[in-house]
Structures are given as structure tokens and as C-alpha cells.
CSV table of C-alpha atoms in Angstrom, one decimal:
chain,number,residue,atom,x,y,z
A,13,MET,CA,10.9,9.5,21.8
A,14,SER,CA,11.0,11.6,18.7
A,15,ILE,CA,13.7,14.0,17.5
A,16,ASP,CA,12.3,17.4,16.3
A,17,ILE,CA,13.9,18.5,13.1
A,18,ARG,CA,13.7,21.9,11.4
A,19,LEU,CA,13.9,21.9,7.7
A,20,PRO,CA,15.9,22.4,5.5
A,21,LEU,CA,18.3,19.7,6.6
A,22,THR,CA,21.7,20.9,7.5
A,23,ASP,CA,24.8,18.7,7.5
A,24,GLN,CA,24.9,19.1,11.2
A,25,THR,CA,21.4,17.6,11.6
A,26,ILE,CA,22.1,14.8,9.2
A,27,GLU,CA,25.2,13.8,11.1
A,28,LYS,CA,23.1,13.2,14.2
A,29,LEU,CA,20.5,11.0,12.5
A,30,HIS,CA,20.7,7.3,12.6
A,31,ALA,CA,18.7,4.4,11.1
A,32,GLY,CA,15.7,3.7,13.4
A,33,ASP,CA,15.4,7.3,14.8
A,34,HIS,CA,11.8,8.5,15.0
A,35,VAL,CA,11.6,12.2,14.0
A,36,ARG,CA,9.1,15.0,13.5
A,37,LEU,CA,9.8,17.2,10.6
A,38,THR,CA,8.8,20.9,10.5
A,39,GLY,CA,9.4,23.2,7.5
A,40,VAL,CA,9.1,23.0,3.8
A,41,ILE,CA,9.1,19.8,1.7
A,42,TYR,CA,8.3,19.2,-2.0
A,43,THR,CA,6.2,16.4,-3.4
A,44,ALA,CA,7.2,14.4,-6.4
A,45,ARG,CA,6.5,10.9,-7.7
A,46,ASP,CA,7.1,9.0,-10.9
A,47,ALA,CA,5.9,11.5,-13.5
A,48,ALA,CA,7.5,14.5,-11.8
A,49,HIS,CA,10.8,12.7,-11.3
A,50,LYS,CA,10.8,11.8,-15.0
A,51,ARG,CA,10.4,15.5,-16.0
A,52,ILE,CA,13.0,16.7,-13.5
A,53,ILE,CA,15.5,14.2,-14.9
A,54,GLU,CA,14.7,15.4,-18.4
A,55,ALA,CA,15.2,19.0,-17.4
A,56,LEU,CA,18.5,18.1,-15.9
A,57,ASP,CA,19.5,16.2,-19.1
A,58,LYS,CA,18.7,19.4,-21.1
A,59,GLY,CA,20.5,21.6,-18.7
A,60,GLU,CA,17.3,23.5,-18.0
A,61,SER,CA,16.6,25.0,-14.6
A,62,LEU,CA,14.4,23.0,-12.2
A,63,PRO,CA,10.9,24.2,-11.0
A,64,PHE,CA,12.4,24.5,-7.5
A,65,ASP,CA,16.0,24.6,-6.2
A,66,ILE,CA,16.5,21.0,-5.0
A,67,ARG,CA,19.7,21.9,-3.2
A,68,GLY,CA,19.3,21.1,0.5
A,69,GLN,CA,15.7,20.1,0.1
A,70,VAL,CA,13.6,17.1,1.0
A,71,VAL,CA,11.2,15.4,-1.5
A,72,TYR,CA,8.1,13.5,-0.4
A,73,TYR,CA,6.8,10.7,-2.7
A,74,VAL,CA,3.1,11.4,-2.5
A,75,GLY,CA,0.0,11.8,-4.7
A,76,PRO,CA,-2.8,13.1,-2.5
A,77,THR,CA,-6.5,12.7,-2.8
A,78,PRO,CA,-8.4,15.9,-4.0
A,79,ALA,CA,-8.8,18.3,-1.0
A,80,ARG,CA,-12.4,18.7,0.1
A,81,PRO,CA,-13.5,22.4,-0.1
A,82,GLY,CA,-11.9,24.5,2.7
A,83,ARG,CA,-9.2,21.9,3.3
A,84,VAL,CA,-5.4,22.3,2.7
A,85,ILE,CA,-5.0,18.9,1.1
A,86,GLY,CA,-6.5,15.4,0.9
A,87,ALA,CA,-5.2,12.2,2.3
A,88,ALA,CA,-1.4,12.4,1.8
A,89,GLY,CA,0.6,9.3,2.8
A,90,PRO,CA,3.7,8.0,1.1
A,91,THR,CA,4.0,5.9,-2.0
A,92,THR,CA,6.4,3.0,-2.6
A,93,SER,CA,9.9,4.5,-2.8
A,94,MET,CA,11.4,1.7,-4.8
A,95,ARG,CA,9.8,3.0,-8.0
A,96,LEU,CA,11.9,6.2,-7.7
A,97,ASN,CA,15.2,4.3,-7.3
A,98,PRO,CA,16.3,4.9,-10.9
A,99,TYR,CA,16.0,8.7,-10.4
A,100,THR,CA,17.2,9.3,-6.8
A,101,PRO,CA,21.0,9.1,-7.2
A,102,ARG,CA,20.8,11.8,-9.9
A,103,LEU,CA,18.9,14.2,-7.6
A,104,LEU,CA,21.2,13.5,-4.7
A,105,GLU,CA,24.1,14.5,-7.0
A,106,HIS,CA,22.3,17.8,-7.5
A,107,GLY,CA,22.1,18.5,-3.9
A,108,LEU,CA,18.9,16.8,-2.7
A,109,LYS,CA,19.4,16.1,1.1
A,110,GLY,CA,16.4,13.9,1.9
A,111,ALA,CA,13.5,11.8,0.7
A,112,ILE,CA,10.3,10.5,2.3
A,113,GLY,CA,8.5,7.4,1.1
A,114,LYS,CA,7.6,3.9,2.2
A,115,GLY,CA,9.5,0.6,1.8
A,116,GLY,CA,13.2,0.1,1.3
A,117,ARG,CA,15.7,1.2,-1.3
A,118,ASP,CA,18.1,-0.8,-3.4
A,119,ARG,CA,21.8,-1.0,-2.7
A,120,THR,CA,22.7,1.7,-5.3
A,121,VAL,CA,20.4,4.2,-3.8
A,122,ARG,CA,21.5,3.4,-0.3
A,123,GLU,CA,25.1,4.0,-1.4
A,124,ALA,CA,24.1,7.3,-2.9
A,125,PHE,CA,22.5,8.5,0.3
A,126,LYS,CA,25.7,7.7,2.1
A,127,LYS,CA,27.9,9.2,-0.5
A,128,HIS,CA,26.0,12.5,-0.7
A,129,LYS,CA,25.5,12.7,3.1
A,130,ALA,CA,21.6,12.5,2.8
A,131,VAL,CA,18.8,10.7,4.6
A,132,TYR,CA,15.9,8.5,3.5
A,133,PHE,CA,12.9,8.6,5.8
A,134,LEU,CA,9.9,6.3,6.0
A,135,ALA,CA,6.5,7.7,6.7
A,136,VAL,CA,3.9,5.1,7.7
A,137,GLY,CA,2.2,3.9,4.5
A,138,GLY,CA,-1.6,3.9,4.8
A,139,THR,CA,-1.8,6.9,7.3
A,140,GLY,CA,-2.8,9.4,4.7
A,141,ALA,CA,-5.4,11.1,7.0
A,142,LEU,CA,-3.0,11.4,9.9
A,143,LEU,CA,-0.3,12.8,7.8
A,144,SER,CA,-2.6,15.3,6.0
A,145,LYS,CA,-3.2,16.9,9.3
A,146,ARG,CA,0.5,17.8,9.6
A,147,VAL,CA,0.4,19.7,6.3
A,148,LYS,CA,-0.2,23.3,7.0
A,149,SER,CA,-0.2,24.6,3.4
A,150,ALA,CA,0.1,23.2,0.0
A,151,GLU,CA,0.8,25.0,-3.3
A,152,VAL,CA,1.4,23.5,-6.8
A,153,VAL,CA,4.7,24.9,-8.0
A,154,ALA,CA,5.2,22.9,-11.2
A,155,TYR,CA,3.7,20.4,-13.7
A,156,ASP,CA,0.1,21.3,-12.8
A,157,ASP,CA,-1.0,19.1,-15.7
A,158,LEU,CA,0.1,16.0,-13.8
A,159,GLY,CA,-2.8,16.4,-11.4
A,160,THR,CA,-2.2,14.3,-8.2
A,161,GLU,CA,1.4,13.9,-9.5
A,162,ALA,CA,2.2,17.7,-9.8
A,163,VAL,CA,5.0,19.1,-7.7
A,164,ARG,CA,3.6,20.8,-4.5
A,165,ARG,CA,5.4,22.9,-2.0
A,166,LEU,CA,4.2,21.7,1.4
A,167,GLU,CA,4.7,23.3,4.8
A,168,VAL,CA,4.6,20.6,7.4
A,169,GLU,CA,4.6,20.7,11.1
A,170,ASP,CA,5.6,17.7,13.4
A,171,PHE,CA,5.4,15.4,10.4
A,172,PRO,CA,6.2,11.9,11.8
A,173,ALA,CA,8.8,9.8,10.0
A,174,VAL,CA,11.5,7.2,10.7
A,175,VAL,CA,15.1,7.3,9.5
A,176,VAL,CA,15.6,4.3,7.2
A,177,ASN,CA,19.0,5.1,5.5
A,178,ASP,CA,21.4,7.4,7.3
A,179,MET,CA,24.7,8.9,6.0
A,180,TYR,CA,26.6,6.1,7.7
A,181,GLY,CA,25.2,3.5,5.3
A,182,ASP,CA,23.0,1.9,7.8
A,183,ASP,CA,19.6,0.4,6.8
A,184,LEU,CA,16.7,0.1,9.3
A,185,LEU,CA,14.9,-2.5,7.3
A,186,GLU,CA,17.9,-4.8,7.3
A,187,GLN,CA,18.6,-4.2,11.0
A,188,GLY,CA,15.0,-4.7,12.0
A,189,LYS,CA,14.6,-8.0,10.2
A,190,ALA,CA,17.9,-9.2,11.6
A,191,ARG,CA,16.8,-8.5,15.1
A,192,TYR,CA,13.3,-10.1,14.9
A,193,GLN,CA,13.7,-12.9,12.4
A,194,GLN,CA,13.3,-16.3,14.0
A,195,ARG,CA,15.1,-18.6,11.6
A,196,ASP,CA,14.2,-21.8,13.6
A,197,ARG,CA,10.5,-21.2,12.9
A,198,LEU,CA,10.8,-20.9,9.2
A,199,GLY,CA,10.8,-24.6,8.3
A,200,SER,CA,12.9,-25.3,5.3
A,201,TYR,CA,12.7,-21.7,4.0
A,202,VAL,CA,15.9,-20.0,3.2
A,203,PRO,CA,15.6,-16.2,3.8
A,204,VAL,CA,16.9,-13.7,1.2
A,205,GLU,CA,20.1,-12.0,2.2
A,206,GLU,CA,19.3,-8.9,0.4
A,207,ASN,CA,16.4,-6.7,1.6
A,208,ALA,CA,14.0,-4.7,-0.6
A,209,GLU,CA,15.5,-5.8,-3.9
A,210,GLY,CA,12.1,-6.8,-5.4
A,211,SER,CA,11.9,-6.8,-9.2
A,212,ASN,CA,8.5,-5.2,-9.7
A,213,GLY,CA,6.7,-1.9,-9.3
A,214,GLY,CA,5.4,-1.0,-5.9
A,215,GLY,CA,2.5,1.4,-5.7
A,216,SER,CA,0.2,3.7,-3.7
B,3,MET,CA,-38.0,-13.0,-10.9
B,4,ARG,CA,-37.2,-9.9,-8.8
B,5,ASP,CA,-36.4,-6.6,-10.5
B,6,ILE,CA,-33.4,-4.5,-9.3
B,7,HIS,CA,-33.0,-1.2,-11.1
B,8,ILE,CA,-29.4,-0.2,-12.0
B,9,ASP,CA,-29.7,3.1,-10.1
B,10,GLN,CA,-30.1,1.2,-7.0
B,11,ILE,CA,-26.9,-0.7,-7.8
B,12,SER,CA,-25.0,2.5,-8.7
B,13,GLU,CA,-26.0,4.2,-5.5
B,14,THR,CA,-24.9,1.3,-3.5
B,15,VAL,CA,-21.5,1.0,-5.2
B,16,ALA,CA,-20.9,4.7,-4.7
B,17,ARG,CA,-21.8,4.6,-1.1
B,18,LEU,CA,-19.7,1.5,-0.4
B,19,PHE,CA,-16.6,3.0,-1.9
B,20,ILE,CA,-16.9,6.2,0.0
B,21,ASP,CA,-17.5,4.2,3.2
B,22,ALA,CA,-14.6,1.9,2.5
B,23,ALA,CA,-12.2,4.8,1.9
B,24,HIS,CA,-12.9,6.4,5.2
B,25,ASN,CA,-14.0,3.7,7.7
B,26,LEU,CA,-11.9,0.8,8.5
B,27,PRO,CA,-14.0,-2.3,9.2
B,28,ASP,CA,-14.2,-3.4,12.8
B,29,ASP,CA,-12.5,-6.7,12.2
B,30,VAL,CA,-9.6,-4.9,10.8
B,31,VAL,CA,-9.4,-2.4,13.7
B,32,ALA,CA,-9.6,-5.3,16.2
B,33,ALA,CA,-6.8,-7.2,14.5
B,34,LEU,CA,-4.6,-4.1,14.4
B,35,GLU,CA,-5.3,-3.5,18.2
B,36,ARG,CA,-4.3,-7.2,18.9
B,37,ALA,CA,-1.1,-6.6,16.8
B,38,ARG,CA,-0.3,-3.4,18.8
B,39,ASP,CA,-0.7,-5.2,22.0
B,40,SER,CA,1.5,-8.1,21.1
B,41,GLU,CA,4.1,-6.3,19.1
B,42,GLU,CA,7.6,-6.8,20.6
B,43,SER,CA,9.4,-4.0,18.7
B,44,PRO,CA,8.9,-0.5,20.1
B,45,LEU,CA,9.2,1.1,16.7
B,46,GLY,CA,6.7,-1.5,15.4
B,47,ARG,CA,4.3,-0.5,18.1
B,48,GLN,CA,4.7,3.2,17.3
B,49,VAL,CA,3.8,2.4,13.6
B,50,LEU,CA,0.7,0.5,14.8
B,51,GLU,CA,-0.3,3.4,17.0
B,52,GLU,CA,-0.1,5.7,14.1
B,53,ILE,CA,-2.1,3.4,11.9
B,54,LEU,CA,-4.9,3.2,14.6
B,55,GLU,CA,-4.9,6.9,15.1
B,56,ASN,CA,-5.2,7.3,11.4
B,57,ALA,CA,-8.3,5.2,11.3
B,58,LYS,CA,-9.9,7.3,14.0
B,59,LEU,CA,-9.0,10.6,12.3
B,60,ALA,CA,-10.1,9.3,8.9
B,61,SER,CA,-13.6,8.4,10.1
B,62,ALA,CA,-14.1,11.5,12.3
B,63,GLU,CA,-13.0,14.0,9.8
B,64,MET,CA,-13.9,12.3,6.5
B,65,ILE,CA,-10.3,12.2,5.2
B,66,PRO,CA,-9.5,9.0,3.2
B,67,LEU,CA,-7.5,6.4,5.3
B,68,CYS,CA,-5.0,6.3,2.4
B,69,GLN,CA,-4.4,8.6,-0.6
B,70,ASP,CA,-4.3,5.4,-2.8
B,71,THR,CA,-8.0,4.8,-3.1
B,72,GLY,CA,-7.1,2.0,-5.4
B,73,THR,CA,-8.3,0.1,-8.4
B,74,SER,CA,-12.1,-0.3,-7.9
B,75,VAL,CA,-12.5,-4.1,-7.5
B,76,VAL,CA,-16.1,-5.2,-7.2
B,77,PHE,CA,-17.4,-8.6,-6.3
B,78,VAL,CA,-21.0,-9.2,-7.4
B,79,GLU,CA,-23.0,-12.3,-6.3
B,80,LEU,CA,-26.0,-12.2,-8.5
B,81,GLY,CA,-28.9,-14.3,-7.6
B,82,GLN,CA,-30.3,-16.2,-10.6
B,83,GLU,CA,-33.8,-15.0,-9.8
B,84,VAL,CA,-32.7,-11.3,-10.1
B,85,HIS,CA,-33.5,-9.3,-13.2
B,86,VAL,CA,-31.3,-6.2,-13.6
B,87,VAL,CA,-33.4,-3.5,-15.2
B,88,GLY,CA,-32.7,-0.1,-16.7
B,89,GLY,CA,-29.4,-1.1,-18.2
B,90,THR,CA,-26.4,-3.5,-17.8
B,91,LEU,CA,-24.9,-4.5,-14.6
B,92,GLU,CA,-21.4,-3.4,-15.8
B,93,ASP,CA,-22.7,0.1,-16.5
B,94,ALA,CA,-24.4,0.2,-13.2
B,95,VAL,CA,-21.2,-0.6,-11.3
B,96,ASN,CA,-19.1,1.8,-13.3
B,97,ARG,CA,-21.6,4.6,-12.8
B,98,GLY,CA,-21.4,3.9,-9.1
B,99,VAL,CA,-17.6,4.0,-9.1
B,100,ALA,CA,-17.5,7.3,-11.1
B,101,LYS,CA,-20.1,8.9,-8.7
B,102,GLY,CA,-18.4,7.6,-5.5
B,103,TYR,CA,-14.9,8.7,-6.5
B,104,THR,CA,-16.0,12.1,-7.7
B,105,GLU,CA,-18.4,13.0,-5.0
B,106,GLY,CA,-16.3,11.4,-2.3
B,107,TYR,CA,-13.1,13.3,-3.2
B,108,LEU,CA,-11.3,10.0,-3.8
B,109,ARG,CA,-8.1,9.7,-5.9
B,110,LYS,CA,-8.6,8.6,-9.5
B,111,SER,CA,-5.8,6.3,-10.2
B,112,MET,CA,-6.8,4.4,-13.4
B,113,VAL,CA,-5.0,5.1,-16.6
B,114,THR,CA,-5.8,3.9,-20.2
B,115,GLN,CA,-3.6,1.8,-22.4
B,116,PRO,CA,-1.2,0.4,-19.8
B,117,PHE,CA,2.0,0.3,-22.0
B,118,SER,CA,1.6,3.6,-23.9
B,119,ALA,CA,-0.9,6.4,-23.3
B,120,ARG,CA,-1.5,5.9,-19.7
B,121,LYS,CA,-4.0,8.7,-19.6
B,122,ASN,CA,-6.1,9.1,-16.5
B,123,THR,CA,-9.7,8.0,-17.1
B,124,GLY,CA,-10.8,10.8,-14.8
B,125,ASP,CA,-13.3,8.9,-12.6
B,126,ASN,CA,-11.4,5.7,-11.6
B,127,THR,CA,-13.5,3.6,-14.1
B,128,PRO,CA,-13.5,1.0,-15.3
B,129,ALA,CA,-14.0,-1.2,-12.2
B,130,VAL,CA,-12.7,-4.7,-12.2
B,131,ILE,CA,-15.8,-6.8,-11.7
B,132,HIS,CA,-15.9,-10.4,-10.5
B,133,LEU,CA,-19.4,-11.8,-11.2
B,134,GLU,CA,-20.7,-14.9,-9.7
B,135,LEU,CA,-24.1,-16.4,-10.3
B,136,VAL,CA,-25.7,-17.8,-7.2
B,137,PRO,CA,-29.1,-19.3,-6.2
B,138,GLY,CA,-31.8,-16.9,-5.0
B,139,ASP,CA,-33.2,-13.4,-5.7
B,140,ARG,CA,-30.6,-11.3,-3.9
B,141,LEU,CA,-27.7,-9.2,-5.2
B,142,ARG,CA,-24.7,-9.0,-3.0
B,143,ILE,CA,-21.9,-6.4,-3.6
B,144,LYS,CA,-18.5,-6.3,-2.1
B,145,THR,CA,-16.3,-3.3,-2.9
B,146,MET,CA,-12.5,-3.3,-2.5
B,147,PRO,CA,-10.5,-0.2,-3.3
B,148,LYS,CA,-7.2,-2.1,-3.9
B,149,GLY,CA,-4.0,0.0,-3.5
B,150,GLY,CA,-1.1,-0.3,-5.8
B,151,GLY,CA,1.5,-0.9,-3.1
B,152,CYS,CA,0.1,-4.3,-2.1
B,153,GLU,CA,-1.4,-5.4,-5.5
B,154,ASN,CA,2.0,-4.9,-7.1
B,155,MET,CA,3.6,-7.4,-4.9
B,156,SER,CA,1.3,-10.2,-6.1
B,157,ARG,CA,3.0,-13.5,-7.1
B,158,MET,CA,1.9,-16.6,-9.0
B,159,THR,CA,3.6,-19.9,-9.8
B,160,ILE,CA,2.9,-23.4,-10.7
B,161,LEU,CA,4.8,-25.7,-8.4
B,162,LEU,CA,5.4,-29.4,-9.1
B,163,PRO,CA,2.7,-31.5,-7.5
B,164,GLY,CA,5.4,-33.2,-5.2
B,165,GLN,CA,6.4,-29.9,-3.7
B,166,GLY,CA,3.2,-29.9,-1.7
B,167,ARG,CA,2.7,-28.0,1.5
B,168,GLU,CA,6.3,-27.2,2.1
B,169,GLY,CA,6.7,-25.8,-1.4
B,170,ILE,CA,3.6,-23.6,-0.9
B,171,ALA,CA,5.0,-22.3,2.4
B,172,ASN,CA,8.4,-21.5,0.9
B,173,PHE,CA,6.8,-19.7,-2.0
B,174,VAL,CA,4.5,-17.6,0.3
B,175,LEU,CA,7.4,-16.7,2.5
B,176,ARG,CA,9.6,-15.6,-0.4
B,177,ALA,CA,6.8,-13.4,-1.7
B,178,VAL,CA,6.3,-11.7,1.7
B,179,GLU,CA,9.9,-11.3,2.5
B,180,GLU,CA,10.9,-9.9,-0.9
B,181,ALA,CA,7.9,-7.5,-0.8
B,182,SER,CA,9.3,-6.2,2.4
B,183,GLY,CA,7.7,-2.8,3.4
B,184,ASN,CA,6.2,-2.1,-0.1
B,185,PRO,CA,2.8,-3.7,0.5
B,186,CYS,CA,2.3,-1.9,3.8
B,187,PRO,CA,2.5,-4.6,6.4
B,188,PRO,CA,1.0,-5.8,8.6
B,189,LEU,CA,-0.7,-7.6,5.8
B,190,VAL,CA,-3.6,-9.9,5.1
B,191,VAL,CA,-2.0,-12.5,2.9
B,192,GLY,CA,-4.3,-14.1,0.4
B,193,VAL,CA,-3.2,-17.5,-0.9
B,194,GLY,CA,-4.9,-19.3,-3.8
B,195,ILE,CA,-4.1,-22.9,-4.3
B,196,GLY,CA,-5.3,-25.1,-7.2
B,197,GLY,CA,-7.5,-24.4,-10.2
B,198,SER,CA,-6.0,-23.0,-13.4
B,199,ALA,CA,-3.5,-20.1,-13.4
B,200,GLU,CA,-6.0,-17.2,-13.7
B,201,TYR,CA,-8.5,-18.9,-11.3
B,202,CYS,CA,-5.8,-19.5,-8.7
B,203,MET,CA,-5.0,-15.7,-8.5
B,204,ALA,CA,-8.8,-15.0,-8.3
B,205,LEU,CA,-8.9,-17.4,-5.3
B,206,ALA,CA,-6.1,-15.5,-3.7
B,207,LYS,CA,-8.0,-12.3,-4.2
B,208,LYS,CA,-11.2,-13.8,-2.9
B,209,ALA,CA,-9.3,-15.0,0.2
B,210,ILE,CA,-8.6,-11.4,1.3
B,211,THR,CA,-12.2,-10.5,1.1
B,212,ARG,CA,-12.9,-12.7,4.1
B,213,ARG,CA,-13.3,-11.2,7.6
B,214,VAL,CA,-9.7,-10.7,8.9
B,215,GLY,CA,-8.7,-13.7,11.0
B,216,SER,CA,-11.6,-15.9,10.0
B,217,SER,CA,-10.6,-19.6,9.4
B,218,ASN,CA,-11.1,-21.5,6.2
B,219,PRO,CA,-14.0,-24.0,7.0
B,220,ASP,CA,-11.9,-26.9,5.9
B,221,ALA,CA,-9.7,-28.2,8.8
B,222,GLU,CA,-6.6,-28.9,6.7
B,223,ASN,CA,-6.8,-25.5,5.1
B,224,ALA,CA,-7.3,-23.8,8.4
B,225,ASP,CA,-4.3,-25.6,9.8
B,226,LEU,CA,-2.3,-24.4,6.8
B,227,GLU,CA,-3.4,-20.9,7.5
B,228,ARG,CA,-2.2,-21.0,11.1
B,229,ASP,CA,1.1,-22.5,10.1
B,230,LEU,CA,1.7,-19.9,7.4
B,231,LEU,CA,0.8,-17.0,9.7
B,232,GLU,CA,3.2,-18.2,12.3
B,233,LYS,CA,6.0,-18.5,9.7
B,234,VAL,CA,5.2,-15.2,8.0
B,235,ASN,CA,5.4,-13.5,11.4
B,236,ALA,CA,8.7,-15.3,12.1
B,237,LEU,CA,10.2,-13.5,9.1
B,238,GLY,CA,10.6,-10.5,11.4
B,239,LEU,CA,9.7,-7.8,9.0
B,240,GLY,CA,7.1,-6.3,11.3
B,241,PRO,CA,4.8,-3.3,10.7
B,242,GLN,CA,6.0,-1.3,7.7
B,243,ALA,CA,9.1,-3.7,7.7
B,244,VAL,CA,10.8,-1.7,10.5
B,245,GLY,CA,11.4,-5.0,12.2
B,246,GLY,CA,8.9,-6.7,14.5
B,247,THR,CA,6.7,-9.7,15.3
B,248,ASN,CA,3.6,-8.6,13.3
B,249,THR,CA,4.2,-8.9,9.6
B,250,ALA,CA,0.7,-10.2,8.9
B,251,LEU,CA,-2.6,-9.9,10.7
B,252,ALA,CA,-3.9,-13.0,9.0
B,253,VAL,CA,-3.1,-15.5,6.2
B,254,HIS,CA,-6.3,-16.7,4.3
B,255,VAL,CA,-6.2,-19.7,2.1
B,256,GLU,CA,-8.7,-20.7,-0.6
B,257,THR,CA,-8.4,-23.9,-2.6
B,258,PHE,CA,-9.8,-25.6,-5.6
B,259,PRO,CA,-9.2,-29.0,-7.3
B,260,THR,CA,-6.5,-28.9,-9.9
B,261,HIS,CA,-4.9,-30.8,-12.9
B,262,ILE,CA,-2.9,-33.9,-12.2
B,263,THR,CA,0.3,-32.2,-13.5
B,264,ALA,CA,0.0,-29.0,-11.5
B,265,LEU,CA,0.1,-27.3,-8.1
B,266,PRO,CA,-0.8,-23.6,-8.8
B,267,VAL,CA,-0.1,-21.2,-6.0
B,268,ALA,CA,-0.9,-17.5,-6.0
B,269,VAL,CA,-0.3,-14.8,-3.5
B,270,ASN,CA,-2.4,-11.6,-3.4
B,271,MET,CA,-1.5,-9.2,-0.6
B,272,GLN,CA,-3.8,-6.8,1.2
B,273,CYS,CA,-2.2,-3.9,3.1
B,274,HIS,CA,-3.3,-3.1,6.6
B,275,SER,CA,-5.8,-0.7,5.2
B,276,ALA,CA,-8.1,-3.6,4.3
B,277,ARG,CA,-11.0,-1.5,3.2
B,278,ILE,CA,-13.7,-3.9,2.1
B,279,LYS,CA,-17.4,-3.1,2.4
B,280,GLU,CA,-20.5,-5.0,1.4
B,281,ALA,CA,-24.2,-4.7,1.0
B,282,GLU,CA,-27.1,-6.9,-0.1
B,283,LEU,CA,-30.0,-5.7,-2.3
């Protein structure tokens, strides 16, 4: 069962979403990954206006393959969200309401989603072909020189995703692991208490 | 001696990378189907359904399986009776990568000087080439577009010899659990044991080039593989770490003798999009 969501996200919609909900998003989202986030933060630092109004919007962490002629976009699956952790709280302060990526977020970012009444969604990593079919239009709106990392405005229809972090502070990855972990089959291994707090980069 | 012209090598490399980016190998699809059928978590099953549907679409419509078409890792087994003509083997491979990534509409992800300029090289070169000299007059090429998500979760350590099998298991479990959803589970976990530090990681990488679910020919290694797979799946991360019983499709172990003071262990992870193709010339 999926929940159909019309974008932009309203507070009313966000209140209804809980970690573990499967959703289908329809509407406008903006792509941004490492290099674009860096520039957005620099613009905010200088008090400059942003290439798009992030208030109420959803960003998608993706760097697509080049589109074949006649196609809207190439493969367009999510990249590892953890690399964007240093930037996300700042964007949430400026009104961002949602983000789509893969993998978990650190505690600071999870707190920021809760504090700013926003949602972090997971799209299935490695399904770039499937997700590309849900993109109906794509247009570069900023930082064209960044190539695959440019900011694009995408119109999506029935874009499948899963709520990982909701506004109530719940985390799907933590819940899922707690439910399915079989500690008696792990030998002398002591599981980590904290999920998704790795120290290195992530990719895609 | 048998002559092989570099053009033939370039064409093959180009073709293999385009094939790899769009067509998931049969052994991987079969392993994903088994995972879907056995998965206990409803959300985990949904994730596996999307992964399998993605594989069908990618192949039918020529859309890359994943936007991260990787670092171009190429394994070359060069028969000692082969004479590469028309240029160098390295140039031949790199020309093939450039051609494949350009003509195949694959993403170019390689950047220059890693700690400063980081300028895109424009054609995904240079490839990372592993060359092995073998008997015979054949040239065998395996291509692996290796995504950043899983590669960046690699780990290496030198355990104390006394830590043995238990130490290895705990190191592998820690690597997989901390990586969580980042490397795109369900994974093929490559484990290298022994050798020197750099060789140990190469063993881990080589381990993931094996057919998914194949066993190491050595009985003790095969037993370790089964044990590690069971433990990794008991972690409960599941597909994309949403919770579930299929965190890995397989654990592959490769070993090599080592120094009396050391027990090197390396983990190299392969995401579920295990896009490895090979050809023989």
C-alpha cells in the first residue's frame, strides 16, 4: 500500500507521514548533490538569493546519466545522503521541507528534520532506470557548469519512496534493524547502538 | 605467439561496459529473486520488487541500471603467449572505456587530482586495471563499473594472528552494519584474508568478481563464507537497510598466505547492481 502525495509538501501532509510509509510523489522536486549544496550554502552565507526558492520544496540527491536523444533524463536514482549531512540542517532552517536520497542520516540531521517539521525519504538505490521513468520533465535551473551535478527542476509522477525520518523523530533504519536483528546468531559480535553514523564518504 | 590488436581490445572493453551498465547478469537476477522469495519484511520485499523491475526496464529500454556507472575497474588475464600489437594494453583499455562511456551515454564520474582540482576527466578514464599474466594464448577481460556508494564502504585492517576466525567475523559484521544502507544492500560482500595490506584488498575485490553465490573451492573457506553470510543476514539491515532478512546475497572469501606477525582482512562491498561482464579474446 502506498500513500499518494501531491507536492509541494504541506504541514498537513507531513503530519500524516510516519517512518516506514511507502509513498508515491507527484509534482516538482529539485536535484542537488555535493557541489550544488556547497554553492547553495555559499550563496546563503553571502546573503545572495538562491537559484530556486527552497521554501516548501523537496530536494533529490541525484546525478543522472546523460539522456539519450529524445529522452527526458538518463538513469536517475539516489546517491548516498550521508555526504549531504553537513549542509542539510541549514537548508531546513531556510524552509526546505523534504529530501530524497539513500541510506541513513546522522543524529544531528534527524533532529533537524524533527525540529523543522520536515521529512527524509529513501528512494531505492540502484533503481535508476525505474525512477527515470517517473520523471516527466527535467530542466537545468542553476549551475549548468556542474554537469551531472547541476540543479535540475524535475516534474515527477508516482515517484516511489519510503519515509525514513518523519517529523516525530522516528527513524525507519533503526526500527527495521531492531525488528529483524537476531542477536543470538551473531556469535561474539557486539552490534553498534547507533545506526548510520559511518565516518567516510558514501557515493553513487 | 598470438597477435591481438589493441582495437579488438578497445572494442571489447567498450561493449562490455555498455552491456554491464544495462544488463544485470543472470546469476545476480537469480540471487535477487531468491532474496525476494525469502524476505520476511514486507517493505524489504517491496524494495526487492523495485530492484527486479528496474533490471527488466533497464535492459528493455536501454536505460542504465544505476546512474552511478562507476569507476571503470578492468581485470585483464593476459596469456603469456599473447602479443598485444598496435599500441599498449593500457591505452587499449582506456580507449575502450572512453568509447563505451561516451557512446553508451554512461555517467562520467572520474575526477583528476583527488584532493584539489577534482576536474572531471570527461570520459571516465583512466580505468583501474588489474593485470595478471597467465599461461596460454588467450586474453580474458572482466569489466566492473564500480559505484561509489559501495566502494566507499570498504574497510581494511590487520588483526592479531590470534584473533583468527572470530576476529574476522566481527570485523566483517562491523563493516556491514556501519555501512548500513549506504552501499545499497542486498550486497555481495568480498572478503580478502592474508597477503600484504594492498594485496589483501585486491583479494577482496577479486572475490566480488566471482559468480554470485559460488563457493570458494577450499572447504574451510567455503564454510567461512556460509557462516559469514548467515551472520551478516542476522544483522537485520535488510534490502536498502529498511529492515529485513536479506542484507547480503552472498559473502565471497579469497585467501592468501601471510606473514607470521599478521592477519590482514579487507572488506570490499558490491551493491546489488553487481554489473560484471567478461569476454575472452
